[in-house]
Structure formats: C-alpha cells, structure tokens
Amino acid sequence: MKKYCLLLLISISIFYKGFAEEGMWLPQLLQSLNEKEMKRMGMKINAADIYNISKGSLKDAIVSFGGFCTAEVISDKGLLLSNHHCGFDAIQNHSSIQNNYIRDGFWAYNHEQELKNPSLFATFIIRIDDITAAIFNGITNILTEKERQSAIDKNIAALKTSVKKESYQDLLIRPFFDGNKYFLFVTETYRDIRLVGAPPSSIGNFGKDTDNWMWPRHTGDFSMFRIYADKNNKPAAYSADNVPYKPKRALHISLDGVKEGDFTMVFGFPGRTNEYLHSSAIEQTVNVSDPAKIAIRTKALQVIDGFMRKDEVIKIQYAAKYASISNAWKKWQGEILGLTKTNAVAKRKEQEDSFEKIVLSKPELNMAYMDLLKNLKQAYTDIEPYAYARDYYNEIIPKVELWGISADMNSLLTAYSKDEETYIKRKAEVLNKLEDSFKEYNVAVDQKLFESLMDLYCKDQQADYISPAFKAILIEKGNSFTALSESVYSQTAFNSFDKIKKMLNGSMAEAVAAIKADVAGQLYTDIFKTYVTNVSPTLNSLQIDINRLQRTYMQAQMDAFTQKTFYPDANSTLRVTYGNVKNYQPRDGVKYEFQSYMDGVMEKYLPGDYEFDLPKKMIDLYNKKDFGRWGVNGRQPVCFIAANHTTGGNSGSPALDAYGNLVGLNFDRVWEGTMSDINYDASICRNIMVDIRYVMFIVDKFAEAKNLIAEIKFVSKK
Ligand code: ARG
Ligand code: GLU
C-alpha cells in the first residue's frame, strides 16, 4: 500500500510538472502530443490549423524577425507586427535631429513612405522534418565526444546536399533535447523589410527600465514593418521594383479582447531555456553565478547612471547600453527570487530521488544510468570556479570599452602578420566599427567603469585568473585604481577616435609600432592571454563533459518518466506555448489583475519625465475618452497577462485566442516568474502582452494611419 501511494505521488508530481501551461512545443507534433489538452483548455481550432505543410496554416503567418525576435503577418499585403524594442535599431537608424522617430514616432501613410532596412530579415518556416535517424547513422557509444561530433557534422553535410528544396529556400539543422534528437527546417528568408510605423518611445517604451519585467504594465511595445518580394512573390534583395509580399496566411485581429480563463497561445521563436538541469546547477545559478553577475552590473549601472543624470549628451549616448545592462540585471534578480520562493532546488532534488528509485527498480535503466546523478553533481562542482571566472571575464571586460577597442586595434597586428592586403582590409573594417562605437562613448564614463570594474576583477578572483601585467602595473601605482586609470587613460591613444585615426594614418610600419607600444593594448593582451591560458582550456573540457552528461540525463529522464510528455528546451526554433489568461498573487496579501487600462497609464504619467512622459495627443484622447471601437465600457485596455511559457526571443510573438485570432503581442514576463527559463511554476509565471486593441487604438486614433487599419481583417465572435 505504501509503495502504491509513493508511486501515485511520484506520478502525480511528474504529471503535474508536465501539465498544461508549461512547455514550448514543436508545432509539427501538436497533433500527436497536445491537441487534446489544448482543446480541453479551450482551443476551438485543430492542430492542423496551426501547422500544416499541404495548405496555409497559422505557422505561415509567423516569422523569425532579424534572428532575435518574432513578428507576424497581419495583412495580405505583408504587413508585419512586432515589438517596439525589436524594431528599435531600425527606428534609431532612420532617426536624426530633424526626424527624431525615436522621440516622435514614425508612420508611413502610403507604400512610398516606407523605409528600407538593409540588415533586417524575416524567415518563414516551410517544413520541419525529424532527421534523427540520418544524423545518428554510424554513431556508437564508443566514440569520444570529438569523434561523435565530427561524425554528426559529416552526416549533416551529406543530408544538406540530398534534401530536396527550391533554390530560394534554405536548410537549417538543429539539435533538440540536448542532442538526443535532430530536426531539419526548410526556410524562406525575405530581406527587403521596410519600416511602416512606430509610436513615440514615450508610448512604445513607456515606463522604460523602472517598469521593465513588471506588472502592472502600461507599455505600447509595438512597431510595424512590411515584407517586400520580387514580382513572383519570392525572396529578393532590396529593389525599388519589389512589391508587397502576398502571404500564404495572414492573422486576423480579434475585436473581442480576453477575459479571465480564456485560452491563449503564443507562437514564436523562444531563444534559450534550461529546464532539465541537475539541482546542483540550479543551486549554482542561485548562489554563485546570478549574484556575481548582478553585483558587477550593479556597479556598472551606478557609474553610468551617475553620469546620465548629470549630462544630457551622455544620457542619450548611454541610453541603449544602460537599458541592455539593466535588462538582464533585473531579470536575474527576479530569477533568484522566484527560484527561492518556489523551492526550486528542493523540488528538483525530490525529482532526482524519484528518478533514482525508478532507475534502481529497472535493471536496464540501472545499467545505463547507474552513476549519472553523482557524476553530474561532481561535474558541476568541478566547473564552478571556472564558470565563475568565465562570468567575471564576460561581465567585466566588455563593459570597459577601452578593452574592446584594444581588441579591435590588436586585430590589426594579426592582420599585419599575414600580409599588407589583409591589413588594409582590416583597417577599413576597424575604422568603420570604431566610428560607430565612439558615437556612444565618453572617456570619463569609461575611465570610471575601468576603476570600478577592474577593482572587482582583482579583488574577487582567484590569483591565477588575474593578469600578471595588470597586477604589476597596479602595484606600481600603489594599488590605487584611480591612479592606475589616470595613468592608462592619459597615455593610451585608444580612448579617442581622433587619436586612433591619426595613429593609423601614417605608414603601416609606424602604425603597427604605435599599436604595439600602446599601454591599453598591452594590458588587454595580457588580460586576454591569462584568460585563454588559465581558464578556457579547463572550462571547455569540463563543459564538453557536462554537455555529454546532460545529454545522457535528458534521455534518462525520458526513459524513466514514461508517463510524462517532454518538450525540448528553447533553441531559437519555432514553438507553440499555450495557457490561460490568469491573474496571480506575487506576495501574500497582494493580487494582480490580468488586465491593465489607460487609466493606469495616466496614473503613472509624469510630465517631462525620462520614463513616464506622454505625448499630448494621448492625454487629449484619454480626456475625451475618444477610444473609438477599441475601448470597452469607456475604458481603453492596454496590456494583459496569461500563463504562457515564454522567454527572450518570444518578443513580438502573437498571442492568439481559441480561434487562432490575434488578441495580443507578447513582449515581457513578470519579474517573479523570470525563473521559468529554469523552473516553470504556473503559480507565479506570467507572460505580458500588449492588448491588440491598444495597438489598434494607437494606429487608428493616435497616428490616424487609416491606410493600415484598412488593410487589416477584424473579426468578432460576439
Ligand atoms: N524585458 C523585455 C525583454 O527582455 C523588454 C526589454 C526592452 N525594454 C527595456 N525597458 N529595456 O526583452
Ligand atoms: N523582452 C523579451 C524579448 O525581447 C521577452 C521577455 C522574456 O524574456 O520573456 O524577447
């Protein structure tokens, strides 16, 4: 009886983990794995309406946007919808003092006004095939990891030549389940993507860093683009002759909004998750790696913020850097909080105990996985100091821009050692790149970052991970980082674009001699050398070990927990995640509603503020309650939350209702739930979406872009 209860308990807890909201599912497997459950949760369409290779389905409206976000087609003229922060680079590139699209927004009222973006692209997924058998052809257990990988690479190369595809299509092959499965993607990439519309940042990034990762939220985080194709509707490089793309499928926009409990699914390209780690890896994240990275970023943000508050120019120059440092910094804090609050480590240990019991009870599993957990634990213990050194290096060195510039300048020495032609080519590249970087560079800020972060580099690290040359010069300066930074920044030429241009203007021999003699270049060389000599080799070989053990553990979990349906970790491939619209309780005594309204925008409004200002027209529209068909009962919905399992890369993903119609645009997660990348917990994990009615309100009432409203198809079930 006791044994029976235990088994029941195990299967309930395992079943629970894999149930409902959790999971980033493969679209081609929805029919076999998820359709029943999706319908039980409220879905009214079939899996074949979501993914179908013989006729247009929802997947044909979804694109990977520039490789870092998701976007969706919302008209039969190739109109694309994504986030403001996904389109930000494009918006910034078209902005100038005269046409400040970041500040004022941008709207094309006809096709001629749409703006081209040379580096943007949109990739459709045509077909997904399981190619595991072909990839593992000839792979045996006796191969070393290196031999195994090179055999796999050979199989991939062979497959790429044999798979049938059209000339304008591409093939992408990716490992899943830590390398236990492989899928092939046939894709079509369109490269003529034009900017169509973006609200002012005061709407598209309302609340900026203060509100980032937070609920309640009031951000209109969207922008619009259009895909252009050649006359045959096929991918083509930019050309004035290109025409708006005719999609196989465009999403329809629902006018109905959402209510508590409604079915939603988010369809997009989530970047990276780690849901199947050993408990000791989670412990390391909570106790070592997240705190180290947070501490470094806290210092960096303090320095930059200090300057930004005092100086308008620096405020503009460092806005993007500050936002990006702050984004992960805030996310990691939420991650620690969530992992701690939900007892993630203890729960994972319980799961490991169940795993161990099942393995012990089955001889064939016992044979294969006997010491697996013990070895994993040991491997994570072994890698800890090296992983810490890696985090330190990666977090500190690139934030002192003098080091990055030194790396670029030193690359000229490598080029010089090849031949003159290589040097000349590299010189042009470096000058090009540095011209851009120096636009967002301030010597005083960088020097303070140097003082503050290199202090951490020396204080908090094991002695042999610290550059001897750096230590020596620090001692020379009486262990004062201020004295050291003053000396370095007054001697180096690498902290000024003018000095660099002058240095590279002379003869090649002179330039090379000057680069070699530069103090920053010399110090950086030793910092880099120390890392690649004393950290990288051991780190890499331990990592290969962990990868092998994790791959085995992934398979082992699937072999042991046979009742559970597994989904693969995110890897920037197309996924579907589904759940229900749901409020949540972040802390005792506090309940968060699922929907926010424009009343909340006005509550946060601070005239002239850097984060919470608003365009006058928005305030007028609000005061007149001029919401058009987009408001309900005199209120304008703005954002909502649901229990969909999303991560970075899902930005811009469509949130679809039970009928597959667009109700929202995914752009964030709630702070308490950012640990969903490691341990999804339906009690506090929520994704944040802009209500599509807010997007349409802004396009229609604020921008008065009737041309865009006219090409969209709206639907209502009411
Ligand atoms: N947290 C969101 C994401 O991870 C939004 C980031 C952009 N917004 C910002 N305020 N930094 O991408
Ligand atoms: N803002 C994130 C992105 O750019 C999405 C938020 C998340 O990490 O879930 O993809």
mmCIF file of C-alpha atoms in Angstrom, residues 277-396:
data_model
loop_
_atom_site.group_PDB
_atom_site.id
_atom_site.type_symbol
_atom_site.label_atom_id
_atom_site.label_comp_id
_atom_site.label_asym_id
_atom_site.label_seq_id
_atom_site.Cartn_x
_atom_site.Cartn_y
_atom_site.Cartn_z
ATOM 1 C CA LEU A 277 19.229 20.735 -15.223
ATOM 2 C CA HIS A 278 20.555 18.871 -12.229
ATOM 3 C CA SER A 279 19.654 20.530 -8.910
ATOM 4 C CA SER A 280 23.289 21.485 -8.315
ATOM 5 C CA ALA A 281 23.249 23.589 -11.483
ATOM 6 C CA ILE A 282 20.210 25.478 -10.179
ATOM 7 C CA GLU A 283 21.925 25.906 -6.812
ATOM 8 C CA GLN A 284 24.921 27.376 -8.614
ATOM 9 C CA THR A 285 22.716 29.804 -10.522
ATOM 10 C CA VAL A 286 21.041 30.997 -7.313
ATOM 11 C CA ASN A 287 24.112 31.125 -5.084
ATOM 12 C CA VAL A 288 27.052 31.854 -7.358
ATOM 13 C CA SER A 289 26.506 32.868 -10.923
ATOM 14 C CA ASP A 290 23.455 35.158 -10.769
ATOM 15 C CA PRO A 291 24.749 37.029 -7.671
ATOM 16 C CA ALA A 292 28.192 37.541 -9.246
ATOM 17 C CA LYS A 293 26.738 38.891 -12.479
ATOM 18 C CA ILE A 294 24.240 41.072 -10.612
ATOM 19 C CA ALA A 295 26.980 42.569 -8.394
ATOM 20 C CA ILE A 296 29.110 43.500 -11.399
ATOM 21 C CA ARG A 297 26.161 45.059 -13.220
ATOM 22 C CA THR A 298 25.046 46.948 -10.105
ATOM 23 C CA LYS A 299 28.434 48.690 -10.095
ATOM 24 C CA ALA A 300 28.348 49.376 -13.830
ATOM 25 C CA LEU A 301 24.812 50.788 -13.645
ATOM 26 C CA GLN A 302 25.734 53.023 -10.691
ATOM 27 C CA VAL A 303 28.602 54.526 -12.660
ATOM 28 C CA ILE A 304 26.615 55.076 -15.864
ATOM 29 C CA ASP A 305 23.532 56.362 -14.053
ATOM 30 C CA GLY A 306 25.640 58.890 -12.148
ATOM 31 C CA PHE A 307 26.819 60.410 -15.434
ATOM 32 C CA MET A 308 23.463 60.134 -17.224
ATOM 33 C CA ARG A 309 21.711 62.114 -14.526
ATOM 34 C CA LYS A 310 24.186 64.980 -14.781
ATOM 35 C CA ASP A 311 24.700 65.203 -18.532
ATOM 36 C CA GLU A 312 22.100 65.312 -21.339
ATOM 37 C CA VAL A 313 24.533 64.150 -24.033
ATOM 38 C CA ILE A 314 25.695 61.162 -22.003
ATOM 39 C CA LYS A 315 22.070 60.352 -21.269
ATOM 40 C CA ILE A 316 21.401 59.895 -24.984
ATOM 41 C CA GLN A 317 24.753 58.226 -25.709
ATOM 42 C CA TYR A 318 24.397 55.621 -22.969
ATOM 43 C CA ALA A 319 20.606 55.051 -23.046
ATOM 44 C CA ALA A 320 20.745 51.844 -25.098
ATOM 45 C CA LYS A 321 23.727 50.444 -23.155
ATOM 46 C CA TYR A 322 22.114 51.240 -19.848
ATOM 47 C CA ALA A 323 18.853 49.575 -20.920
ATOM 48 C CA SER A 324 20.586 46.433 -22.081
ATOM 49 C CA ILE A 325 22.765 46.077 -18.944
ATOM 50 C CA SER A 326 19.747 46.750 -16.774
ATOM 51 C CA ASN A 327 17.501 44.275 -18.640
ATOM 52 C CA ALA A 328 19.381 41.095 -17.663
ATOM 53 C CA TRP A 329 20.430 42.571 -14.294
ATOM 54 C CA LYS A 330 16.791 42.927 -13.329
ATOM 55 C CA LYS A 331 15.807 39.579 -14.809
ATOM 56 C CA TRP A 332 18.443 37.685 -12.797
ATOM 57 C CA GLN A 333 17.208 39.265 -9.570
ATOM 58 C CA GLY A 334 13.711 38.077 -10.377
ATOM 59 C CA GLU A 335 15.121 34.669 -11.209
ATOM 60 C CA ILE A 336 16.770 34.266 -7.791
ATOM 61 C CA LEU A 337 13.619 35.481 -6.096
ATOM 62 C CA GLY A 338 11.368 33.081 -8.000
ATOM 63 C CA LEU A 339 13.654 30.058 -7.679
ATOM 64 C CA THR A 340 13.911 30.665 -3.931
ATOM 65 C CA LYS A 341 10.225 31.350 -3.391
ATOM 66 C CA THR A 342 9.137 28.203 -5.224
ATOM 67 C CA ASN A 343 11.787 25.984 -3.591
ATOM 68 C CA ALA A 344 13.127 25.040 -6.992
ATOM 69 C CA VAL A 345 16.244 23.291 -5.694
ATOM 70 C CA ALA A 346 14.383 21.173 -3.152
ATOM 71 C CA LYS A 347 11.777 20.244 -5.760
ATOM 72 C CA ARG A 348 14.419 19.270 -8.266
ATOM 73 C CA LYS A 349 16.092 17.117 -5.602
ATOM 74 C CA GLU A 350 12.787 15.338 -4.983
ATOM 75 C CA GLN A 351 12.546 14.684 -8.690
ATOM 76 C CA GLU A 352 16.067 13.289 -8.665
ATOM 77 C CA ASP A 353 15.099 10.962 -5.812
ATOM 78 C CA SER A 354 12.144 9.677 -7.835
ATOM 79 C CA PHE A 355 14.426 9.235 -10.823
ATOM 80 C CA GLU A 356 16.907 7.270 -8.734
ATOM 81 C CA LYS A 357 14.145 4.977 -7.414
ATOM 82 C CA ILE A 358 12.832 4.230 -10.892
ATOM 83 C CA VAL A 359 16.319 3.578 -12.207
ATOM 84 C CA LEU A 360 17.048 1.216 -9.318
ATOM 85 C CA SER A 361 13.832 -0.679 -9.953
ATOM 86 C CA LYS A 362 14.616 -1.409 -13.621
ATOM 87 C CA PRO A 363 17.781 -3.371 -14.422
ATOM 88 C CA GLU A 364 18.144 -1.970 -17.962
ATOM 89 C CA LEU A 365 17.945 1.622 -16.681
ATOM 90 C CA ASN A 366 20.216 0.777 -13.796
ATOM 91 C CA MET A 367 22.838 -0.498 -16.215
ATOM 92 C CA ALA A 368 22.726 2.620 -18.341
ATOM 93 C CA TYR A 369 22.337 5.341 -15.729
ATOM 94 C CA MET A 370 23.882 3.982 -12.549
ATOM 95 C CA ASP A 371 26.194 6.826 -11.504
ATOM 96 C CA LEU A 372 24.703 9.515 -13.686
ATOM 97 C CA LEU A 373 23.379 11.858 -10.974
ATOM 98 C CA LYS A 374 26.531 11.515 -8.918
ATOM 99 C CA ASN A 375 28.677 12.311 -11.954
ATOM 100 C CA LEU A 376 26.537 15.299 -12.878
ATOM 101 C CA LYS A 377 26.808 16.707 -9.384
ATOM 102 C CA GLN A 378 30.566 16.224 -9.444
ATOM 103 C CA ALA A 379 30.860 17.843 -12.873
ATOM 104 C CA TYR A 380 29.008 20.943 -11.698
ATOM 105 C CA THR A 381 31.223 21.119 -8.608
ATOM 106 C CA ASP A 382 34.316 20.837 -10.809
ATOM 107 C CA ILE A 383 33.262 23.530 -13.231
ATOM 108 C CA GLU A 384 32.153 26.046 -10.595
ATOM 109 C CA PRO A 385 35.405 28.049 -10.217
ATOM 110 C CA TYR A 386 35.934 28.121 -13.978
ATOM 111 C CA ALA A 387 32.340 29.111 -14.682
ATOM 112 C CA TYR A 388 32.729 31.883 -12.117
ATOM 113 C CA ALA A 389 35.890 33.090 -13.863
ATOM 114 C CA ARG A 390 34.046 32.995 -17.190
ATOM 115 C CA ASP A 391 31.148 35.038 -15.799
ATOM 116 C CA TYR A 392 33.610 37.534 -14.353
ATOM 117 C CA TYR A 393 35.502 37.871 -17.581
ATOM 118 C CA ASN A 394 32.394 38.134 -19.761
ATOM 119 C CA GLU A 395 30.668 40.598 -17.470
ATOM 120 C CA ILE A 396 33.651 42.862 -16.728
#
